[in-house]
Short mmCIF file of C-alpha atoms and ligand atoms in Angstrom, two decimals:
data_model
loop_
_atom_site.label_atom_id
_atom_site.label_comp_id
_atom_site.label_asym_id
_atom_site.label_seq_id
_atom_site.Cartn_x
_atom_site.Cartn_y
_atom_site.Cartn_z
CA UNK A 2 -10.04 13.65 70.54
CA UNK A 3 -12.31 16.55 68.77
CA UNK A 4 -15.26 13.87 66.29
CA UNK A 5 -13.85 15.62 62.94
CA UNK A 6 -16.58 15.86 60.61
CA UNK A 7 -16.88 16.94 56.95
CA UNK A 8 -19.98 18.07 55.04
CA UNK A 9 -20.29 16.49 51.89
CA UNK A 10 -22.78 17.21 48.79
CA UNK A 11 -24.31 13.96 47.53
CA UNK A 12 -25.14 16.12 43.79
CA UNK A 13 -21.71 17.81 43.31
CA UNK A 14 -19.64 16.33 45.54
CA UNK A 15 -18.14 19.41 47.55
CA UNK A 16 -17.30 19.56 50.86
CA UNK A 17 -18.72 22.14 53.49
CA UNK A 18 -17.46 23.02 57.01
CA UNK A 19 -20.72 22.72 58.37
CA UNK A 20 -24.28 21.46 57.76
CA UNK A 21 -26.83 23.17 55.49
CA UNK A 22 -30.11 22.84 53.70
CA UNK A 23 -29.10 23.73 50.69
CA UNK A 24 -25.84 23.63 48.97
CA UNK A 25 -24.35 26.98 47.84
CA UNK A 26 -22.37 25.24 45.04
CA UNK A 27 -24.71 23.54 43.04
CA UNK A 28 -28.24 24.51 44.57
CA UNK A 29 -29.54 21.42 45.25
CA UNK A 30 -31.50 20.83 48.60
CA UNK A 31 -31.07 18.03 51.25
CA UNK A 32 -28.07 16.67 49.43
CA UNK A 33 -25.60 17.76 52.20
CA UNK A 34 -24.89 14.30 54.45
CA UNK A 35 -22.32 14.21 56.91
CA UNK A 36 -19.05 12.09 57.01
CA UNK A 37 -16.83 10.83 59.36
CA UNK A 38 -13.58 9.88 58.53
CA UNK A 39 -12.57 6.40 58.95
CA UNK A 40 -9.03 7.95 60.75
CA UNK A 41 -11.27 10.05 63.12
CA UNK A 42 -12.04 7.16 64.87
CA UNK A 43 -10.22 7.09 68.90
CA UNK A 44 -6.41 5.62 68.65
CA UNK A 45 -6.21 1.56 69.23
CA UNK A 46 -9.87 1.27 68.55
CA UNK A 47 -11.44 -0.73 65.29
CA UNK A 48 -13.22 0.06 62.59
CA UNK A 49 -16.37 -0.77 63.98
CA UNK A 50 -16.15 1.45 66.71
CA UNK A 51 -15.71 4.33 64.38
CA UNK A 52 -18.83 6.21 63.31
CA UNK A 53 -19.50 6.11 59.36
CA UNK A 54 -22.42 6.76 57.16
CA UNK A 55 -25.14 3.79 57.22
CA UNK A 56 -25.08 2.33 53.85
CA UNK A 57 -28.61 2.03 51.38
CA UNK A 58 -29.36 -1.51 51.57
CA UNK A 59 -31.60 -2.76 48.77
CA UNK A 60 -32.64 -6.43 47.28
CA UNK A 61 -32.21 -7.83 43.93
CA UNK A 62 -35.85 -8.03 43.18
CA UNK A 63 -35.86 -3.55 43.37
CA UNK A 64 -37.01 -2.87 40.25
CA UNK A 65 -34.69 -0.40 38.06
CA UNK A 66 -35.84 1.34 34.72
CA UNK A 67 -34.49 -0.06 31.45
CA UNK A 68 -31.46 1.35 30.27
CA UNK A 69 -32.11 4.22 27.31
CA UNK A 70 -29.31 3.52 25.41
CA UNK A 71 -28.81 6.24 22.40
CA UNK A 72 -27.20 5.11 19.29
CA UNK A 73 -24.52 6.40 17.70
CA UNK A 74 -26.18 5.75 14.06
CA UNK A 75 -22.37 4.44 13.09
CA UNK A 76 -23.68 0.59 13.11
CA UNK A 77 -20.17 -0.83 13.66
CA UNK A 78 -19.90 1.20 16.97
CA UNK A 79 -22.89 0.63 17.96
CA UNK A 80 -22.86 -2.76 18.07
CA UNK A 81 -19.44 -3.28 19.82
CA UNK A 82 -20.88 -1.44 22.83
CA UNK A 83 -24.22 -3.78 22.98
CA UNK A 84 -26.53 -1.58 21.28
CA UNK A 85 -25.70 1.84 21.68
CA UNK A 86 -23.87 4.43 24.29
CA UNK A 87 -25.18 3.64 28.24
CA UNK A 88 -25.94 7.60 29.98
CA UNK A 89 -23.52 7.63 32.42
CA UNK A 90 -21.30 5.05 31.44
CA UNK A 91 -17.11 5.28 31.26
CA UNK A 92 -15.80 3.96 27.85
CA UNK A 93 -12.01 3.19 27.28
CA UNK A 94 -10.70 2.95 23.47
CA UNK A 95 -7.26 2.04 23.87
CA UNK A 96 -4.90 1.68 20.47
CA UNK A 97 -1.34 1.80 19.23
CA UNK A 98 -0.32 6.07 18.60
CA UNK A 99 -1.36 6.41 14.90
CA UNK A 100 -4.04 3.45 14.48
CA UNK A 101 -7.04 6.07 14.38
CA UNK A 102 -8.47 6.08 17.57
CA UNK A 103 -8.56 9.66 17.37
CA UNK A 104 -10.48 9.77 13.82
CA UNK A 105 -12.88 6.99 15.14
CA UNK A 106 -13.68 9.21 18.12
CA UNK A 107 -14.53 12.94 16.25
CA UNK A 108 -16.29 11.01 13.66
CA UNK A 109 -18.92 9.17 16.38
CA UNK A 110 -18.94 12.75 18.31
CA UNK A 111 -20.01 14.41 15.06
CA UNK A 112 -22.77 11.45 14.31
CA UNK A 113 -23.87 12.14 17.83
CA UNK A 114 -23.85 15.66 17.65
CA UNK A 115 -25.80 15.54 14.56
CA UNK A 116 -28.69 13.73 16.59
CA UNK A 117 -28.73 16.95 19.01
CA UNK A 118 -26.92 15.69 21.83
CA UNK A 119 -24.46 17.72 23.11
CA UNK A 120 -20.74 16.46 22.69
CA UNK A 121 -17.50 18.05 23.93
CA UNK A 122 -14.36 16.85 22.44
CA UNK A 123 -11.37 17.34 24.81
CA UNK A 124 -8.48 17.05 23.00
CA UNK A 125 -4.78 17.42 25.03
CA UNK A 126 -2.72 16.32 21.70
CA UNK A 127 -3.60 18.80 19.28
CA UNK A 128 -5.06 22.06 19.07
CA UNK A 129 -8.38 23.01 17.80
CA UNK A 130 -7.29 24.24 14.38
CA UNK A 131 -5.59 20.78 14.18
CA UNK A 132 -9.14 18.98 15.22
CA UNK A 133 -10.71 20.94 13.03
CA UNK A 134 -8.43 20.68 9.91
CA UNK A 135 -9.06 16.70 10.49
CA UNK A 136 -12.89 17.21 10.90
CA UNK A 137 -12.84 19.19 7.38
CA UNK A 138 -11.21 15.98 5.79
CA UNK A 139 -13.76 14.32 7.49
CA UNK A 140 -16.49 16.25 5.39
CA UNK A 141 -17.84 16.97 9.31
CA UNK A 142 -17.27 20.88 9.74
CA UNK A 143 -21.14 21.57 10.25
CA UNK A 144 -21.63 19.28 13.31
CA UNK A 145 -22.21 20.96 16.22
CA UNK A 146 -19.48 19.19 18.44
CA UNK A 147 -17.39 22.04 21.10
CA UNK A 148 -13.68 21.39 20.76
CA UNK A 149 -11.12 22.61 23.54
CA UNK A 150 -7.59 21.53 23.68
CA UNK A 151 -7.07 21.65 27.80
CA UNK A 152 -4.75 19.33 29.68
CA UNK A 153 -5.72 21.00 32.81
CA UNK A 154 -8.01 18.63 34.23
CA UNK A 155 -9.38 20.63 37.37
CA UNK A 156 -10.42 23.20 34.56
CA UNK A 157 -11.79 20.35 32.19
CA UNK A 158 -13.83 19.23 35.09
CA UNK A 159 -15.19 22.63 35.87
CA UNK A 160 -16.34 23.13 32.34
CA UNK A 161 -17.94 19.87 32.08
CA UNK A 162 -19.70 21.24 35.34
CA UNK A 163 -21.04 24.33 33.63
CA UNK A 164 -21.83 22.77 30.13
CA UNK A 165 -23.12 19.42 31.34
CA UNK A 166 -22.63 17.29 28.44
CA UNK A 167 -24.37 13.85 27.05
CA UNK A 168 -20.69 13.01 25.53
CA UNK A 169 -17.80 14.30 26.58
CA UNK A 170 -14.86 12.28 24.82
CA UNK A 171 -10.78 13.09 26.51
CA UNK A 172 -8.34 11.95 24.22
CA UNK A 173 -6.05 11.25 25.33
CA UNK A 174 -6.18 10.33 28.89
CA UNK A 175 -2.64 10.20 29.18
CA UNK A 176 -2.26 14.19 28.33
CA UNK A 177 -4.41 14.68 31.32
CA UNK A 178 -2.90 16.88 33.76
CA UNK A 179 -4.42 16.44 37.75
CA UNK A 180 -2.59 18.99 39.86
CA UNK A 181 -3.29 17.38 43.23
CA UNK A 182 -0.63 14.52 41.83
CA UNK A 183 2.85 15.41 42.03
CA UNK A 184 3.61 13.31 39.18
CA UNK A 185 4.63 14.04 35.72
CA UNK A 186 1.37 13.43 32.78
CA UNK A 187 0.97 9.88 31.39
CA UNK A 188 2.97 8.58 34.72
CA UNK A 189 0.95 5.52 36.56
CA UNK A 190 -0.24 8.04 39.27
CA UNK A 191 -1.55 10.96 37.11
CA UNK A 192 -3.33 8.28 34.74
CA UNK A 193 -5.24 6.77 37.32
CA UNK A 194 -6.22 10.06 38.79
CA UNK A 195 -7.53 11.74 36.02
CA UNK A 196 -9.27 8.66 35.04
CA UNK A 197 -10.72 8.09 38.69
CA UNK A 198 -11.94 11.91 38.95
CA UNK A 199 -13.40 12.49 35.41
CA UNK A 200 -15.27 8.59 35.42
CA UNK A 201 -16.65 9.43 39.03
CA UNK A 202 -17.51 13.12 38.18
CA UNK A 203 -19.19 12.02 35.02
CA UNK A 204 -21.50 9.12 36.90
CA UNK A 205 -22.10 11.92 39.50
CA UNK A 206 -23.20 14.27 36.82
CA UNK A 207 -24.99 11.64 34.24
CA UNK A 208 -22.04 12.15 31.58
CA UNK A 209 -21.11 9.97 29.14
CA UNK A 210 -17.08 9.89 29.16
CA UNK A 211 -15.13 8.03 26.62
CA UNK A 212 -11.35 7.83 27.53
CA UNK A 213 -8.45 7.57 24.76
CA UNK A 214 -5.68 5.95 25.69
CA UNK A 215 -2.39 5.09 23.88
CA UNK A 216 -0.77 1.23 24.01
CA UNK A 217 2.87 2.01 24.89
CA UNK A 218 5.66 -1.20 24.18
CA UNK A 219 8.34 0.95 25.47
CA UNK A 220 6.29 1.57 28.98
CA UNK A 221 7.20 5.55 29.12
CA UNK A 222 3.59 6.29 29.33
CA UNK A 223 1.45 4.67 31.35
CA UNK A 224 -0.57 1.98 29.15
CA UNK A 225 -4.53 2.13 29.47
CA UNK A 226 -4.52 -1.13 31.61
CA UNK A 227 -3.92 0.60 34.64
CA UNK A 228 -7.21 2.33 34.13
CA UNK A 229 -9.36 -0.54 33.11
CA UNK A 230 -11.18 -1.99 36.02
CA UNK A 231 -12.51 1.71 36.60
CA UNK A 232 -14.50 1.90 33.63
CA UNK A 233 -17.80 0.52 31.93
CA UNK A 234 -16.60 -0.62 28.93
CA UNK A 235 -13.05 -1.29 27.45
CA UNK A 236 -12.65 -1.32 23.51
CA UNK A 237 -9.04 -1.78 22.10
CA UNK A 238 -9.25 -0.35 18.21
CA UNK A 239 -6.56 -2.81 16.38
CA UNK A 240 -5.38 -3.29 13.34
CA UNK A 241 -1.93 -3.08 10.67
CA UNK A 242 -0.12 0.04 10.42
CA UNK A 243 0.15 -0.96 6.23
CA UNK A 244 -3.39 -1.98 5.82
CA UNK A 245 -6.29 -0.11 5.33
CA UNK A 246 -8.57 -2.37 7.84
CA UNK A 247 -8.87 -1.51 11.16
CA UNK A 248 -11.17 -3.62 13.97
CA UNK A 249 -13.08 -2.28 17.26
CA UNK A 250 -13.11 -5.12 19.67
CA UNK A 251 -14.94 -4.97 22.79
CA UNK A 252 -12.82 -6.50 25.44
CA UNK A 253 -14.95 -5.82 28.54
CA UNK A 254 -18.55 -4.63 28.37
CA UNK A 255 -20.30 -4.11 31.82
CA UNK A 256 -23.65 -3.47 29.16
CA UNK A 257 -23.01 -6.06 26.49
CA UNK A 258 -20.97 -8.79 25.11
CA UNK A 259 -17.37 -8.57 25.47
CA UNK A 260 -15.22 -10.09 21.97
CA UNK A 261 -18.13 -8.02 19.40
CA UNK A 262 -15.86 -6.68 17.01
CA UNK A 263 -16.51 -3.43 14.24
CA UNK A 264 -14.91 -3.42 11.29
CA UNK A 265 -13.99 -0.23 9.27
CA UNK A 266 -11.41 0.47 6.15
CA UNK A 267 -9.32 4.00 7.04
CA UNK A 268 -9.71 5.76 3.69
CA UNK A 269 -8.53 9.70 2.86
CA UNK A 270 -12.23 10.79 3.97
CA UNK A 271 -11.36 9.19 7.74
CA UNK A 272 -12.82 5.59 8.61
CA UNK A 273 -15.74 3.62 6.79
CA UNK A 274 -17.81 1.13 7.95
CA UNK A 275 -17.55 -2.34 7.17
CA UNK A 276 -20.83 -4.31 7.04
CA UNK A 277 -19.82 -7.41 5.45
CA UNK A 278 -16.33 -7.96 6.96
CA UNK A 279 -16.72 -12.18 5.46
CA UNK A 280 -16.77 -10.32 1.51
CA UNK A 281 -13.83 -8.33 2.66
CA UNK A 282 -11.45 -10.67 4.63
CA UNK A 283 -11.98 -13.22 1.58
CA UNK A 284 -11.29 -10.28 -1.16
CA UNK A 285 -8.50 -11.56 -2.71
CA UNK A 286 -8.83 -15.14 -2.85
CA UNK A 287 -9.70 -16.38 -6.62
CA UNK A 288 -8.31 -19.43 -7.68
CA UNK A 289 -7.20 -22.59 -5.19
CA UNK A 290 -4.31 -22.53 -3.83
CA UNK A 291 -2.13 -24.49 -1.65
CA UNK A 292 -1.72 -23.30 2.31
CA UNK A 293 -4.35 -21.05 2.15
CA UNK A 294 -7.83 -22.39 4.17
CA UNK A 295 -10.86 -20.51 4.84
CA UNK A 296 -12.19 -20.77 8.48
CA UNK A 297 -16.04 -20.13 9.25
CA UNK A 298 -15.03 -18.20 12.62
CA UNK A 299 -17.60 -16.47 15.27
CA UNK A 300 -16.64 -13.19 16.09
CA UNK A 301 -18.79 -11.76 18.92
CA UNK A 302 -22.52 -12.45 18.10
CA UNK A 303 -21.31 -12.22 14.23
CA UNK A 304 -19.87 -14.97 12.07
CA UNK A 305 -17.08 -14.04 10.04
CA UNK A 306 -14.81 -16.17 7.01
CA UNK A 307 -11.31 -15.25 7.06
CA UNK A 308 -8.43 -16.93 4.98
CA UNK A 309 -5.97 -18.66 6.92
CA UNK A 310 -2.51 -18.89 4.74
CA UNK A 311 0.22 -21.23 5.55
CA UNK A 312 3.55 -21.70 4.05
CA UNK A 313 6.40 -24.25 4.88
CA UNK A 314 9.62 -24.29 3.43
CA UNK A 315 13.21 -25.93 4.58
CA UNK A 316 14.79 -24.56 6.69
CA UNK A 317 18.49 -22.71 6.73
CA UNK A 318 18.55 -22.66 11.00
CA UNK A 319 19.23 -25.38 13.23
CA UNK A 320 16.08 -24.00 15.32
CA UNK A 321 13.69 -23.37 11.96
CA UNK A 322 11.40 -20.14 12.28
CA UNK A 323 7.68 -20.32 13.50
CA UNK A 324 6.30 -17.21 12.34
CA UNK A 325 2.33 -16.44 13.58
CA UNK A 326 0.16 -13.00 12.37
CA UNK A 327 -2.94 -12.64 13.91
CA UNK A 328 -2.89 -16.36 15.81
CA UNK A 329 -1.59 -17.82 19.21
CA UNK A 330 2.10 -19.16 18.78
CA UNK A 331 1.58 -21.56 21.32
CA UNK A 332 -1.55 -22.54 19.73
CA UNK A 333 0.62 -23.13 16.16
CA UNK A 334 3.52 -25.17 18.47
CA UNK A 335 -0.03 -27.56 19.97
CA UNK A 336 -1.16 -28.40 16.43
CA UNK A 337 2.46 -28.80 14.82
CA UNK A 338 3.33 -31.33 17.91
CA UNK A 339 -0.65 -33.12 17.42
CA UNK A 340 0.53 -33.26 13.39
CA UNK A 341 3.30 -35.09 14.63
CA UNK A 342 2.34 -37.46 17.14
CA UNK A 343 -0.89 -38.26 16.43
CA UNK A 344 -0.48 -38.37 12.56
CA UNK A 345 3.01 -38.93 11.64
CA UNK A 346 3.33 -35.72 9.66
CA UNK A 347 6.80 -33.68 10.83
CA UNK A 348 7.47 -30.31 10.61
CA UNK A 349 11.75 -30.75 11.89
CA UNK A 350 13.73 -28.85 9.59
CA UNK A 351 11.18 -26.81 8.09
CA UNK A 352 9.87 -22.65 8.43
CA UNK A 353 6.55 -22.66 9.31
CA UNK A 354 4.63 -19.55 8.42
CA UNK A 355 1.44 -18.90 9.54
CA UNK A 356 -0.92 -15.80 8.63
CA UNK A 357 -4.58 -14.70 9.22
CA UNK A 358 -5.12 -12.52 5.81
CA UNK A 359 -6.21 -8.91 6.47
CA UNK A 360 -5.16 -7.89 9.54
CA UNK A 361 -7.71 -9.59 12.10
CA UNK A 362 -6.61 -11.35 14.92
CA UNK A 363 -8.59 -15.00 15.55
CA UNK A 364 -8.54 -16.39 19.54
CA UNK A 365 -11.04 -19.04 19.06
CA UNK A 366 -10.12 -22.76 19.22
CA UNK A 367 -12.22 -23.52 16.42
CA UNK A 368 -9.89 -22.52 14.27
CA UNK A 369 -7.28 -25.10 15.01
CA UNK A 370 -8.78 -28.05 12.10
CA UNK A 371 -8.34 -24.65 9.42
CA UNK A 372 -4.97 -24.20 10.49
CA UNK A 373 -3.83 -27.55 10.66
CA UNK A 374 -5.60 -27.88 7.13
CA UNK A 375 -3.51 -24.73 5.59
CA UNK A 376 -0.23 -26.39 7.20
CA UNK A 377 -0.82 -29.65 5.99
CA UNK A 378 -1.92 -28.11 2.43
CA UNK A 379 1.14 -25.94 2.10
CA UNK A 380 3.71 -28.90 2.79
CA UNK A 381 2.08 -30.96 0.71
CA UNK A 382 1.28 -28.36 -1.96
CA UNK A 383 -2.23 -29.53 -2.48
CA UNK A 384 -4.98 -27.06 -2.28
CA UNK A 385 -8.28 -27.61 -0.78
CA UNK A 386 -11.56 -27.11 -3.38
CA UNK A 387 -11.83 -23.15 -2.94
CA UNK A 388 -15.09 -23.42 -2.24
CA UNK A 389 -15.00 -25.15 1.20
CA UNK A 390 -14.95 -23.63 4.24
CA UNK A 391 -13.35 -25.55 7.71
CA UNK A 392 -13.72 -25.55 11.29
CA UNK A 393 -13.31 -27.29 14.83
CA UNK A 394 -11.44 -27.67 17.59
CA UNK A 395 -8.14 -30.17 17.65
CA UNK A 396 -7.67 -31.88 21.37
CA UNK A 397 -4.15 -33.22 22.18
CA UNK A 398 -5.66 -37.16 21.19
CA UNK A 399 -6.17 -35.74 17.89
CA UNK A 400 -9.90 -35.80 18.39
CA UNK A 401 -12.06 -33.28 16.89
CA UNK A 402 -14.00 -31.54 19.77
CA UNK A 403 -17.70 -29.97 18.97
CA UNK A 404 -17.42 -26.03 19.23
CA UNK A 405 -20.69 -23.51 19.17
CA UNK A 406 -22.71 -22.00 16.53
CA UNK A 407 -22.41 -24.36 13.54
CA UNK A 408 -25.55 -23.36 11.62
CA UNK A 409 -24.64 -19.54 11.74
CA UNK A 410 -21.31 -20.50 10.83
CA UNK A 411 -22.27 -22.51 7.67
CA UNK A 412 -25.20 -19.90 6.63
CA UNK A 413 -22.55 -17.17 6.70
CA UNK A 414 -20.62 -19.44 4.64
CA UNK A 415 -23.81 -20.31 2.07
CA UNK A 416 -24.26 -16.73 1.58
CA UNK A 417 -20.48 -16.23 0.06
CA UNK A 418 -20.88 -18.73 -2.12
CA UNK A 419 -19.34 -21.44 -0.72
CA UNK A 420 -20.86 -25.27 -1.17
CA UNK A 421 -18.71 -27.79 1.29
CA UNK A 422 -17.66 -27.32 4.82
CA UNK A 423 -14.97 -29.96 7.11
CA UNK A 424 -16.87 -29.80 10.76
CA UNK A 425 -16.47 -32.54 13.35
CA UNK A 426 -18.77 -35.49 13.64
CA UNK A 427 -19.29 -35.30 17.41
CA UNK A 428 -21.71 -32.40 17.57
CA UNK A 429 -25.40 -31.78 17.60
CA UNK A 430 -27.59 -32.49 14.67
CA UNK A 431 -26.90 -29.37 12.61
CA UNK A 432 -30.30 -27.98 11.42
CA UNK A 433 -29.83 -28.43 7.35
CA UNK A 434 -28.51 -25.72 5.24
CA UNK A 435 -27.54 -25.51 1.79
CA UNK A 436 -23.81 -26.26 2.47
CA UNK A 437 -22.60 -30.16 1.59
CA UNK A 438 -20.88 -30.95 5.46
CA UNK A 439 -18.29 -33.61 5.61
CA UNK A 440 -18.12 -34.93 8.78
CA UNK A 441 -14.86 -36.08 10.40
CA UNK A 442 -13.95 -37.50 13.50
CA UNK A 443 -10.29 -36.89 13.78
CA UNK A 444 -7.61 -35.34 12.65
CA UNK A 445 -6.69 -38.46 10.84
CA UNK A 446 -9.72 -39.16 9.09
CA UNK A 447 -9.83 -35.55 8.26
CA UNK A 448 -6.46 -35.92 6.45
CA UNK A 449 -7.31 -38.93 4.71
CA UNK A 450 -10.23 -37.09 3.27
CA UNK A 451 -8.78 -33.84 2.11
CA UNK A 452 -5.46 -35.30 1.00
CA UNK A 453 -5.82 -38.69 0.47
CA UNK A 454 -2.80 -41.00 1.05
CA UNK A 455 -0.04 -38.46 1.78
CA UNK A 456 3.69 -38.61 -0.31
CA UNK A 457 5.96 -39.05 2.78
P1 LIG B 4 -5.34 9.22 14.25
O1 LIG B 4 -6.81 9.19 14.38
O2 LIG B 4 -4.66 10.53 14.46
O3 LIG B 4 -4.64 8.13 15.17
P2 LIG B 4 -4.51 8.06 16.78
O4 LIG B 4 -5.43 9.05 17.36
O5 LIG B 4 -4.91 6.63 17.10
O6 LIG B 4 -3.09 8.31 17.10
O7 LIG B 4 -5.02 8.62 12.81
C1 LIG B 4 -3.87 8.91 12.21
C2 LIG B 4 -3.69 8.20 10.91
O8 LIG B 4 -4.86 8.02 10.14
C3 LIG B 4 -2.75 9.03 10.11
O9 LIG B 4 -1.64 8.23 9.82
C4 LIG B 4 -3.51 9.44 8.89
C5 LIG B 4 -4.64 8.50 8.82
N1 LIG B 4 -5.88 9.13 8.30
C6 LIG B 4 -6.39 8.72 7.08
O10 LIG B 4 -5.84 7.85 6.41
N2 LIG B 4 -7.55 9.27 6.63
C7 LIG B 4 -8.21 10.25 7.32
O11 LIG B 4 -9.25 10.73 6.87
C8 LIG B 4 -7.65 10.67 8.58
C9 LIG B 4 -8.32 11.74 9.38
C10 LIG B 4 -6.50 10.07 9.04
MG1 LIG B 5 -4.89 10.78 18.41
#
């Protein structure tokens, strides 16, 4: 069987019939290597016997130069991606249609821009008058970011050749249109495609390329999950359709920390920073009141106060409601079953409500004491002081388990005013702040000091 050989680029990445010096397509000199295919290997034989391409070999102690990452100057963004946009790296921002993901994107192209880096915004959703009406609202018509509204992504690809970028952003990926798949756009196959070719052409090329990609419930489109081990960086941009705050969370950072959230408030001139998300989470809360706790949480490398509001009432169903915003449910069934068990305090027969006020979602365990506070607060209608803040982590005993940060948690929580904090008694001396803590063992002891004997 004739060896069958291909001629590949190692710069552009186009193939050649035969060997050269230089490669017509790009220019570049000695970048021509040849291939074998694995499947030109004889019939029966294995792998091995096969002829590939030796593989660069190198050892961990090679020494690389730092990464030059460039900022974004928008502070929220630029810490959710660890300080600042990698060269070369593949970015996903995935959202719900409508959340803003869109806005978020034209605004940090403009900021960029406006540094004098080149940005191309790729837009297969609207067309450029439509970009360019938003960027007016935006106040952001005199940055120098090139629109094109192109689904065509063989076309894209070859003007991203010509113009080399720093930036180019796609939104949205499922738009993109690869004509070498016979699939429909936004099906499994074209999604992974386009996303394959545009994050390997970018690394090739030393492009930045931040992906859009719509959550779909319905599963017509393809969701951005199928995409997401391929890239650098996935960010999902979250947030209530009815409220004005919307929150960046990094969810996989190959350059950073993953779980660094940015918070920004959509307002009619697009999306504003937040820099003080604590102030703004805890806006509305004046006076004490009953099933409503505030939790010194750890978002990322940040601390953050949220309000955790509770409400119980009886119930009309023979299987009451449990009703969770922005919390685990199975989390809320663990710490109404501990309440029960462990401390004799039933929830049978009764609604439970449970809601994390303004729209931010909390995963971390050391939430569970503020919870179980706001639950026991609302059925008992007895408010905590308002100026106390609560946290640690509930085991099935009833135990209070030791979680991280404590001293960032209670400065973040001196610096809002607030004078006494609940924290569990098994942890590390805390280094002294100006914050009154009340230590507690267990759930039990916690009760007994926040509520006293409890009215059965
Ligand atoms: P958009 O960025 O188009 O969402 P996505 O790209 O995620 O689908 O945002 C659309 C919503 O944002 C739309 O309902 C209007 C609102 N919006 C504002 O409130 N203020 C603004 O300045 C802009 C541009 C949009
Ligand atoms: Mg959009």
């Amino acid at each position: 069987m004739a060896k069958s050989s291909t001629y590949t680029c190692t710069a552009c990445g186009v193939t050649h019939k035969k060997w050269a010096g230089r490669c017509e397509t790009c220019g570049e000199w000695n970048s021509i290597t040849e291939e074998v295919a694995l499947s030109a290997g004889p019939k029966g034989k294995t792998l091995g016997a096969a002829k590939g391409q030796r593989v660069e070999l190198s050892s961990l102690s090679s020494q690389d130069a730092p990464l030059q990452r460039s900022l974004f100057g928008i502070d929220e963004l630029d810490r959710v991606l660890g300080g600042g946009l990698v060269p070369a790296s593949a970015i996903l921002v995935g959202g719900d249609p409508g959340i803003g993901k869109s806005t978020l994107l034209l605004q940090a192209a403009g900021a960029f821009a406006r540094q004098g880096k080149k940005v191309l915004y790729v837009s297969g959703e609207e067309a450029a008058s439509q970009i360019r009406m938003r960027a007016d609202r935006l106040n952001m018509t005199d940055a120098p970011v090139q629109l094109a509204a192109e689904t065509n992504l063989r076309d894209i690809l070859t003007t991203l050749d010509n113009e080399r970028p720093d930036l180019v952003i796609i939104d949205s990926i499922q738009t993109m249109w690869a004509d070498h798949v016979g699939s429909a756009p936004g099906s499994v196959s074209q999604v992974r495609a386009a996303a394959h070719e545009l994050t390997s052409f970018a690394k090739r090329r030393g492009i930045s390329v931040v992906l859009v990609g719509h959550v779909t419930k319905d599963g017509q489109i393809a969701g951005p999950r199928v995409i997401e081990h391929m890239v650098d960086t996935v960010l999902y941009f979250e947030g209530e359709r009815g409220h004005q705050f919307r929150i960046l969370r990094a969810v996989k950072n190959r350059f950073g920390p993953a779980d660094e959230i940015g918070v920004f408030e959509m307002t009619s001139g697009g999306l504003q920073q937040v820099l003080n998300p604590s102030a703004l989470f805890l806006s509305e809360r004046d006076k004490p009141t009953s099933g409503s706790v505030v939790f010194a949480g750890i978002e990322g490398t940040r601390p953050v106060l949220v309000e955790i509001q509770a409400l119980v009432a009886k119930s009309p169903l023979a299987t009451p409601r449990r009703t969770v915003v922005g919390w685990d449910s199975g989390r809320l069934a663990m710490i109404l079953a501990v309440l029960e068990a462990r401390c004799g305090i039933g929830f049978g027969g009764m609604d439970v409500y449970l809601n994390i006020a303004g729209g931010i979602k909390i995963s971390e365990p050391a939430a569970d004491l503020a919870v179980a506070a706001a639950l026991i607060s609302a059925l008992q209608d007895h408010a905590l002081p308002a100026d106390s803040v609560v946290f640690g982590e509930i085991s099935l005993s009833g135990a209070l388990r030791p979680i991280s940060q404590p001293e960032n948690r209670l400065k973040e929580a001196e610096k809002l005013g607030f004078a006494s904090a609940y924290a569990p008694s098994r942890m590390k001396t805390i280094a002294k702040t100006g914050i009154d803590v009340h230590k507690v063992d267990d759930l039990a002891a916690f009760i007994e000091n926040c509520f006293g004997q409890l009215d059965d």
